[in-house]
């Protein structure tokens, strides 16, 4: 005869814990199989194979009695079938094994007479573990019945197994029977639980007091001031506790699943009015309940179809229908009001606890209750929004109440409370270590003294528990070290544990205490004499309280997961994203939008070690979603900032001087008073006048939206999702940088077709306005906007940015070199020496643009501010490249005329011979025009360099004075070392905008164009000099050489030859290695030019000497521009009286003309 089982030997507590965890693992695997089989893309290929279609139909039809001989079509793919379907098949085998263990444990608990121990208020862990196991078992079987192709998968695998091994899988007969038994799961389950009625009924009956107390409406919460810390100020510091502390934060969703599904397993108990009442209450709170993740059960239709098969319960069908109508018509409104109350309650909690985190200790229960309540409401909304009622009810308005635009606020306050618990975990530890040591240990010891006839097992456990918590110290928290509580440790003579200080940084571990309390609950059975918890409710309440206190020390993360885990959003991804976008479009909720990225960090919690293959997919999904959320948030903030910037740029543009002209004209005219008022309204600044603050302008709304959104972005510096860290501010930083770069280029408004471009000064004004708006972002978010400016503006000084796009530098470089200067060469635009700008000679409108509006001092200074020294260097290099191309052509012309030029160089003092030789020269006009082009380019470059110097002297005066000091003290370059030093100083000076005797940039470009210097290069340069000198008199013949005294310039820009000749020949001789000969060669040039011009005095042909005076002035300007030639030399070669008379003549002609 077998011995009756003893409760202390059966390890019921351990089995319940292990089996519940195993149930979740198998549920996860069955869930993934169901999803895979339901999706054509992910289901096993064999199930969709047309060639196997007849075999699969045969298997499903004959299941589970399948004759493999009739499935010869499978023989060719039998190995592949086994390999592909093995994971699916053995998951069902594991389920069968789990079913056996669950049945065994449920039977054991019945034999042990545990029905009297199952009371949620006393034996919380035992009752919860039992009910979880029962409902997990039901869920497994219901989910199993929903798996498509389950018969095909099992039949195919078994057939393939039989073909490979000459016998079917040993588990298949029982597995096939299980599949057939649970085709209608509830029918089979209700039969299975007939022997367990007493046990299950006892557990569910203990919920009769708890559920009505937990299932309250928002008005009842409000009346009781639920979760409020300030409703009774005198109790503010008192610890929040009840006799049933774990029940206070138990999920209401879980309670409803226990009751609604639990009583279906023992349906005859529904004849009891009290049972029926509590059961119908659960059915009135909604029309779907959660099975697993996003798998739900339309509970009313599910129950109805079952009850209709039971004649004795047919009266209950009307109750179910009535409950359904009530649920559809009233539940959405009830839950909406609950969410509304919870938003304010959790906000109050977070505000008070943020201000006084010390209250987290005594009021921790309130935090976990609030989180649990809120999580229940979020889950309810998710599943009911996704699964609308199957049948409409006339009075129902569920659709409106199932869309909650304020949901982000509730989610945010949940995240805020979670963050507070994590941040101040040490506050909780300190408080509850003192509580356990100073109160719980003493109270437990006193209760133990009053107990009589305490069995040895319970006595050892309770004594060690009392000893361990009595020896705790706050010092362990402060030192970062702790004490590991292990109730199986060896005790000393007094029955107390030996306390050991563990290494610094280790954590508390009270799992032993909690497991032993679970064991005591399992020991308290009807069949065993000893400690009966139902007779010692005070002790049960105290130890439940102690267990809660230990969880506050070592189990905080798990407590947060238990009460506020929102990883379910991973499986309601469409709703998750829809709610995010709804929040993004609703400014009043923008500040709470950070809750969505934070929820992505929960998603790791929904994985299970029994199903490791889904970790990768959940990980990828959560990472992609958090990245998308942060991108969208940053993009929206960027768009708002851009809109504000654009508006401010428009307002700033109205302040430009060009817009004052209409106002000045309107003042000059004598208009009516009314019209004057209308004109005044259009003035800049009018938009700032307000009649009332209640009227929000567009800018007000934009700033409000930006403030709210930036609060969310700034809420946390980083979001941890799996092993990755996301920084919300970096997303905003990147978007602002990209947007600022695009805006800068856009504000240039360059149009290749019309050659239009923004004036640099106006662009600078817009850029400064844009930057001033961006700087205000620092008031909302802790980011360094200077980083944005430095990165973007520095890239804009290059010809391409980091993305390969054109920059401000590239656009202005192209416009000035290819459009402005080309139009100067074409005529009608002159370089004015006294205005220091290029000026249009034609009337307004004749040219597409006014040259002076883009080339005067202010514009070029603005350009220098925008593109900086690097950009100006790029502009210079482009200009020098154009000059080098002209030099190449000039060399070609010299080579053509080489013999004639050699003769002219040696016979310059023989007028008649020179006259004849001059006639032999070819393409003289081309030489002059090319030299004029070079002169124009160099004049523009000089203006640009002066503007750069002005800008740098304002920005870096000390550095500029140091450069000037270098220039002043640099050696002349007599030796090689001194020459190198001189070159370096010249390059530095040129980069800073200073003018040098020899232009280093031009020399560098000439060398780049022609790497080797030939022996005749010096001769060619000398002959070019001769060519230019003897060609100058020809300018007198040209009508366009007339001198414009108002601009101090020649109409054809011949005066630019002065700078061109001096700069070009100095660079060419330096390039040839004859820098020391520059002065001598230029003296030669002066002699040639002056003798050629003096011959003009003997000419009588009026056409030849038409603009002789203007040409004489050019010679004076050449000497004036030269750092090598002096006025004394000019006087020696050319009578100064001629120059003086020339100036007198051109001024007189200009006045009369």
Coordinates of C-alpha atoms in Angstrom, one line a residue, residues 789-1016:
X789 CA 27.2 76.7 -36.4
X790 CA 30.8 75.6 -36.3
X791 CA 30.2 72.5 -38.4
X792 CA 27.8 74.0 -40.9
X793 CA 29.4 77.4 -41.4
X794 CA 32.9 75.8 -41.7
X795 CA 31.6 73.4 -44.4
X796 CA 30.1 76.4 -46.2
X797 CA 33.6 77.9 -46.6
X798 CA 34.5 74.9 -48.8
X799 CA 33.3 74.2 -52.4
X800 CA 31.4 71.1 -51.2
X801 CA 29.9 70.1 -47.9
X802 CA 30.2 66.7 -46.3
X803 CA 27.3 65.4 -48.4
X804 CA 28.8 66.5 -51.7
X805 CA 26.3 69.4 -52.1
X806 CA 27.2 72.9 -53.4
X807 CA 27.9 75.5 -50.7
X808 CA 27.5 79.3 -50.4
X809 CA 31.2 79.5 -51.4
X810 CA 30.7 77.5 -54.6
X811 CA 27.6 79.5 -55.6
X812 CA 29.2 82.9 -55.1
X813 CA 32.4 81.7 -56.6
X814 CA 30.6 80.7 -59.8
X815 CA 28.5 83.9 -59.9
X816 CA 31.3 86.4 -59.4
X817 CA 33.8 84.7 -61.7
X818 CA 31.5 83.5 -64.4
X819 CA 28.7 86.0 -64.5
X820 CA 29.7 89.4 -63.0
X821 CA 33.3 89.5 -64.3
X822 CA 32.2 88.2 -67.8
X823 CA 29.7 91.0 -68.0
X824 CA 32.4 93.5 -67.0
X825 CA 34.6 92.2 -69.9
X826 CA 31.6 92.5 -72.2
X827 CA 31.4 96.3 -71.5
X828 CA 29.0 98.7 -69.8
X829 CA 30.4 97.9 -66.4
X830 CA 33.5 99.7 -65.1
X831 CA 35.7 99.4 -62.1
X832 CA 35.4 102.7 -60.2
X833 CA 38.5 103.6 -58.3
X834 CA 36.9 106.3 -56.2
X835 CA 33.8 104.2 -55.4
X836 CA 35.9 101.1 -54.8
X837 CA 33.3 99.0 -56.8
X838 CA 32.2 97.9 -60.2
X839 CA 29.6 100.3 -61.6
X840 CA 27.1 99.9 -64.4
X841 CA 27.3 102.6 -67.0
X842 CA 23.9 101.8 -68.6
X843 CA 20.6 103.0 -67.3
X844 CA 18.7 101.0 -64.7
X845 CA 17.0 97.9 -66.2
X846 CA 19.4 97.6 -69.1
X847 CA 21.4 95.0 -67.2
X848 CA 19.9 92.0 -65.3
X849 CA 21.5 93.4 -62.2
X850 CA 23.3 96.5 -60.9
X851 CA 27.0 95.6 -60.5
X852 CA 27.6 98.1 -57.7
X853 CA 24.9 96.3 -55.6
X854 CA 27.1 93.2 -55.6
X855 CA 30.6 94.6 -55.6
X856 CA 30.8 97.6 -53.3
X857 CA 32.6 97.5 -50.0
X858 CA 29.6 96.5 -47.9
X859 CA 28.7 93.6 -50.1
X860 CA 32.2 92.2 -50.3
X861 CA 32.6 92.6 -46.5
X862 CA 29.4 90.7 -46.1
X863 CA 30.7 88.0 -48.5
X864 CA 33.9 87.8 -46.5
X865 CA 31.9 87.4 -43.3
X866 CA 29.8 84.6 -44.9
X867 CA 32.5 82.5 -46.5
X868 CA 35.5 83.5 -44.4
X869 CA 39.2 83.2 -45.3
X870 CA 38.8 79.7 -46.7
X871 CA 36.0 80.7 -49.0
X872 CA 37.9 83.8 -50.1
X873 CA 40.9 81.6 -50.8
X874 CA 38.8 79.4 -53.0
X875 CA 37.4 82.5 -54.8
X876 CA 41.0 83.7 -55.3
X877 CA 42.1 80.3 -56.7
X878 CA 39.3 80.4 -59.2
X879 CA 40.2 84.0 -60.3
X880 CA 43.9 83.0 -60.6
X881 CA 42.9 80.0 -62.7
X882 CA 41.2 82.4 -65.1
X883 CA 44.2 84.6 -65.2
X884 CA 46.5 81.6 -65.9
X885 CA 44.3 80.7 -68.9
X886 CA 44.7 84.2 -70.3
X887 CA 48.5 84.1 -69.7
X888 CA 48.6 80.9 -71.8
X889 CA 47.0 82.7 -74.7
X890 CA 49.3 85.7 -74.3
X891 CA 52.3 83.4 -74.4
X892 CA 50.9 82.0 -77.6
X893 CA 50.5 85.4 -79.1
X894 CA 54.1 86.3 -78.1
X895 CA 55.5 83.2 -79.8
X896 CA 53.6 84.2 -83.0
X897 CA 55.2 87.7 -82.9
X898 CA 58.5 86.7 -81.4
X899 CA 60.8 88.0 -84.2
X900 CA 59.1 91.3 -84.5
X901 CA 59.1 91.8 -80.7
X902 CA 62.8 91.0 -80.5
X903 CA 63.5 93.7 -83.0
X904 CA 61.3 96.2 -81.3
X905 CA 63.0 95.5 -78.0
X906 CA 66.4 96.5 -79.4
X907 CA 65.2 99.4 -81.6
X908 CA 62.7 101.1 -79.2
X909 CA 64.7 104.4 -79.6
X910 CA 64.2 104.5 -83.4
X911 CA 60.7 105.9 -84.1
X912 CA 60.5 105.2 -87.8
X913 CA 61.7 101.6 -87.4
X914 CA 59.4 101.1 -84.5
X915 CA 56.4 102.4 -86.5
X916 CA 57.1 99.9 -89.3
X917 CA 57.7 97.0 -86.8
X918 CA 54.4 97.8 -85.0
X919 CA 52.5 97.4 -88.2
X920 CA 53.9 93.8 -88.5
X921 CA 52.5 92.8 -85.1
X922 CA 49.5 90.5 -85.2
X923 CA 46.5 90.4 -82.9
X924 CA 47.4 93.6 -80.9
X925 CA 43.8 94.1 -79.9
X926 CA 43.7 90.5 -78.5
X927 CA 46.7 91.3 -76.3
X928 CA 45.1 94.5 -75.0
X929 CA 41.7 92.8 -74.3
X930 CA 43.3 89.9 -72.5
X931 CA 45.4 92.2 -70.4
X932 CA 42.3 94.2 -69.6
X933 CA 40.5 91.0 -68.5
X934 CA 43.5 90.2 -66.3
X935 CA 43.4 93.7 -64.9
X936 CA 39.6 93.5 -64.2
X937 CA 40.0 90.2 -62.4
X938 CA 42.9 91.5 -60.3
X939 CA 40.9 94.7 -59.4
X940 CA 38.0 92.6 -58.2
X941 CA 40.4 90.4 -56.3
X942 CA 41.9 93.5 -54.7
X943 CA 38.4 94.6 -53.6
X944 CA 37.7 91.1 -52.2
X945 CA 41.1 91.0 -50.3
X946 CA 40.5 94.5 -48.8
X947 CA 37.0 93.3 -47.7
X948 CA 38.6 90.2 -46.1
X949 CA 41.1 92.4 -44.3
X950 CA 38.4 94.6 -42.9
X951 CA 36.4 91.6 -41.7
X952 CA 39.4 90.0 -40.1
X953 CA 40.6 93.1 -38.4
X954 CA 37.2 93.4 -36.8
X955 CA 37.1 89.7 -35.8
X956 CA 40.7 88.9 -34.9
X957 CA 42.5 92.3 -34.5
X958 CA 45.4 90.9 -32.4
X959 CA 46.2 88.2 -34.9
X960 CA 46.0 90.7 -37.8
X961 CA 48.4 93.0 -36.0
X962 CA 50.8 90.1 -35.5
X963 CA 50.7 89.4 -39.3
X964 CA 51.4 93.0 -40.0
X965 CA 54.3 92.9 -37.7
X966 CA 55.7 89.8 -39.5
X967 CA 55.4 91.7 -42.8
X968 CA 57.2 94.7 -41.5
X969 CA 60.2 92.8 -40.1
X970 CA 60.6 90.0 -42.7
X971 CA 64.0 90.0 -44.4
X972 CA 64.3 91.2 -48.0
X973 CA 65.1 87.7 -49.4
X974 CA 68.7 88.1 -50.3
X975 CA 69.7 84.6 -49.2
X976 CA 67.8 81.3 -49.9
X977 CA 66.6 81.0 -46.3
X978 CA 65.4 84.6 -46.2
X979 CA 63.7 84.1 -49.5
X980 CA 61.8 81.1 -48.1
X981 CA 60.8 83.1 -45.0
X982 CA 59.6 85.9 -47.3
X983 CA 57.5 83.5 -49.3
X984 CA 55.9 82.1 -46.2
X985 CA 55.1 85.5 -44.8
X986 CA 53.7 86.6 -48.2
X987 CA 51.4 83.6 -48.3
X988 CA 50.2 84.2 -44.8
X989 CA 49.7 87.9 -45.5
X990 CA 47.9 87.2 -48.8
X991 CA 45.5 84.7 -47.0
X992 CA 44.7 87.5 -44.5
X993 CA 43.9 89.9 -47.4
X994 CA 47.1 92.0 -47.4
X995 CA 48.6 93.0 -50.7
X996 CA 52.1 91.8 -51.5
X997 CA 54.7 93.1 -53.9
X998 CA 54.6 89.7 -55.6
X999 CA 51.3 87.9 -55.5
X1000 CA 52.0 84.4 -54.1
X1001 CA 48.7 83.0 -55.3
X1002 CA 49.3 84.0 -58.9
X1003 CA 52.8 82.6 -58.8
X1004 CA 51.5 79.3 -57.4
X1005 CA 48.8 79.0 -60.2
X1006 CA 51.4 79.8 -62.9
X1007 CA 53.6 77.0 -61.6
X1008 CA 50.7 74.6 -61.4
X1009 CA 49.8 75.4 -65.0
X1010 CA 53.3 74.7 -66.2
X1011 CA 55.5 72.5 -63.9
X1012 CA 58.8 73.1 -65.7
X1013 CA 60.4 76.5 -66.4
X1014 CA 62.1 76.4 -69.8
X1015 CA 65.1 78.6 -70.6
X1016 CA 63.2 80.8 -73.1

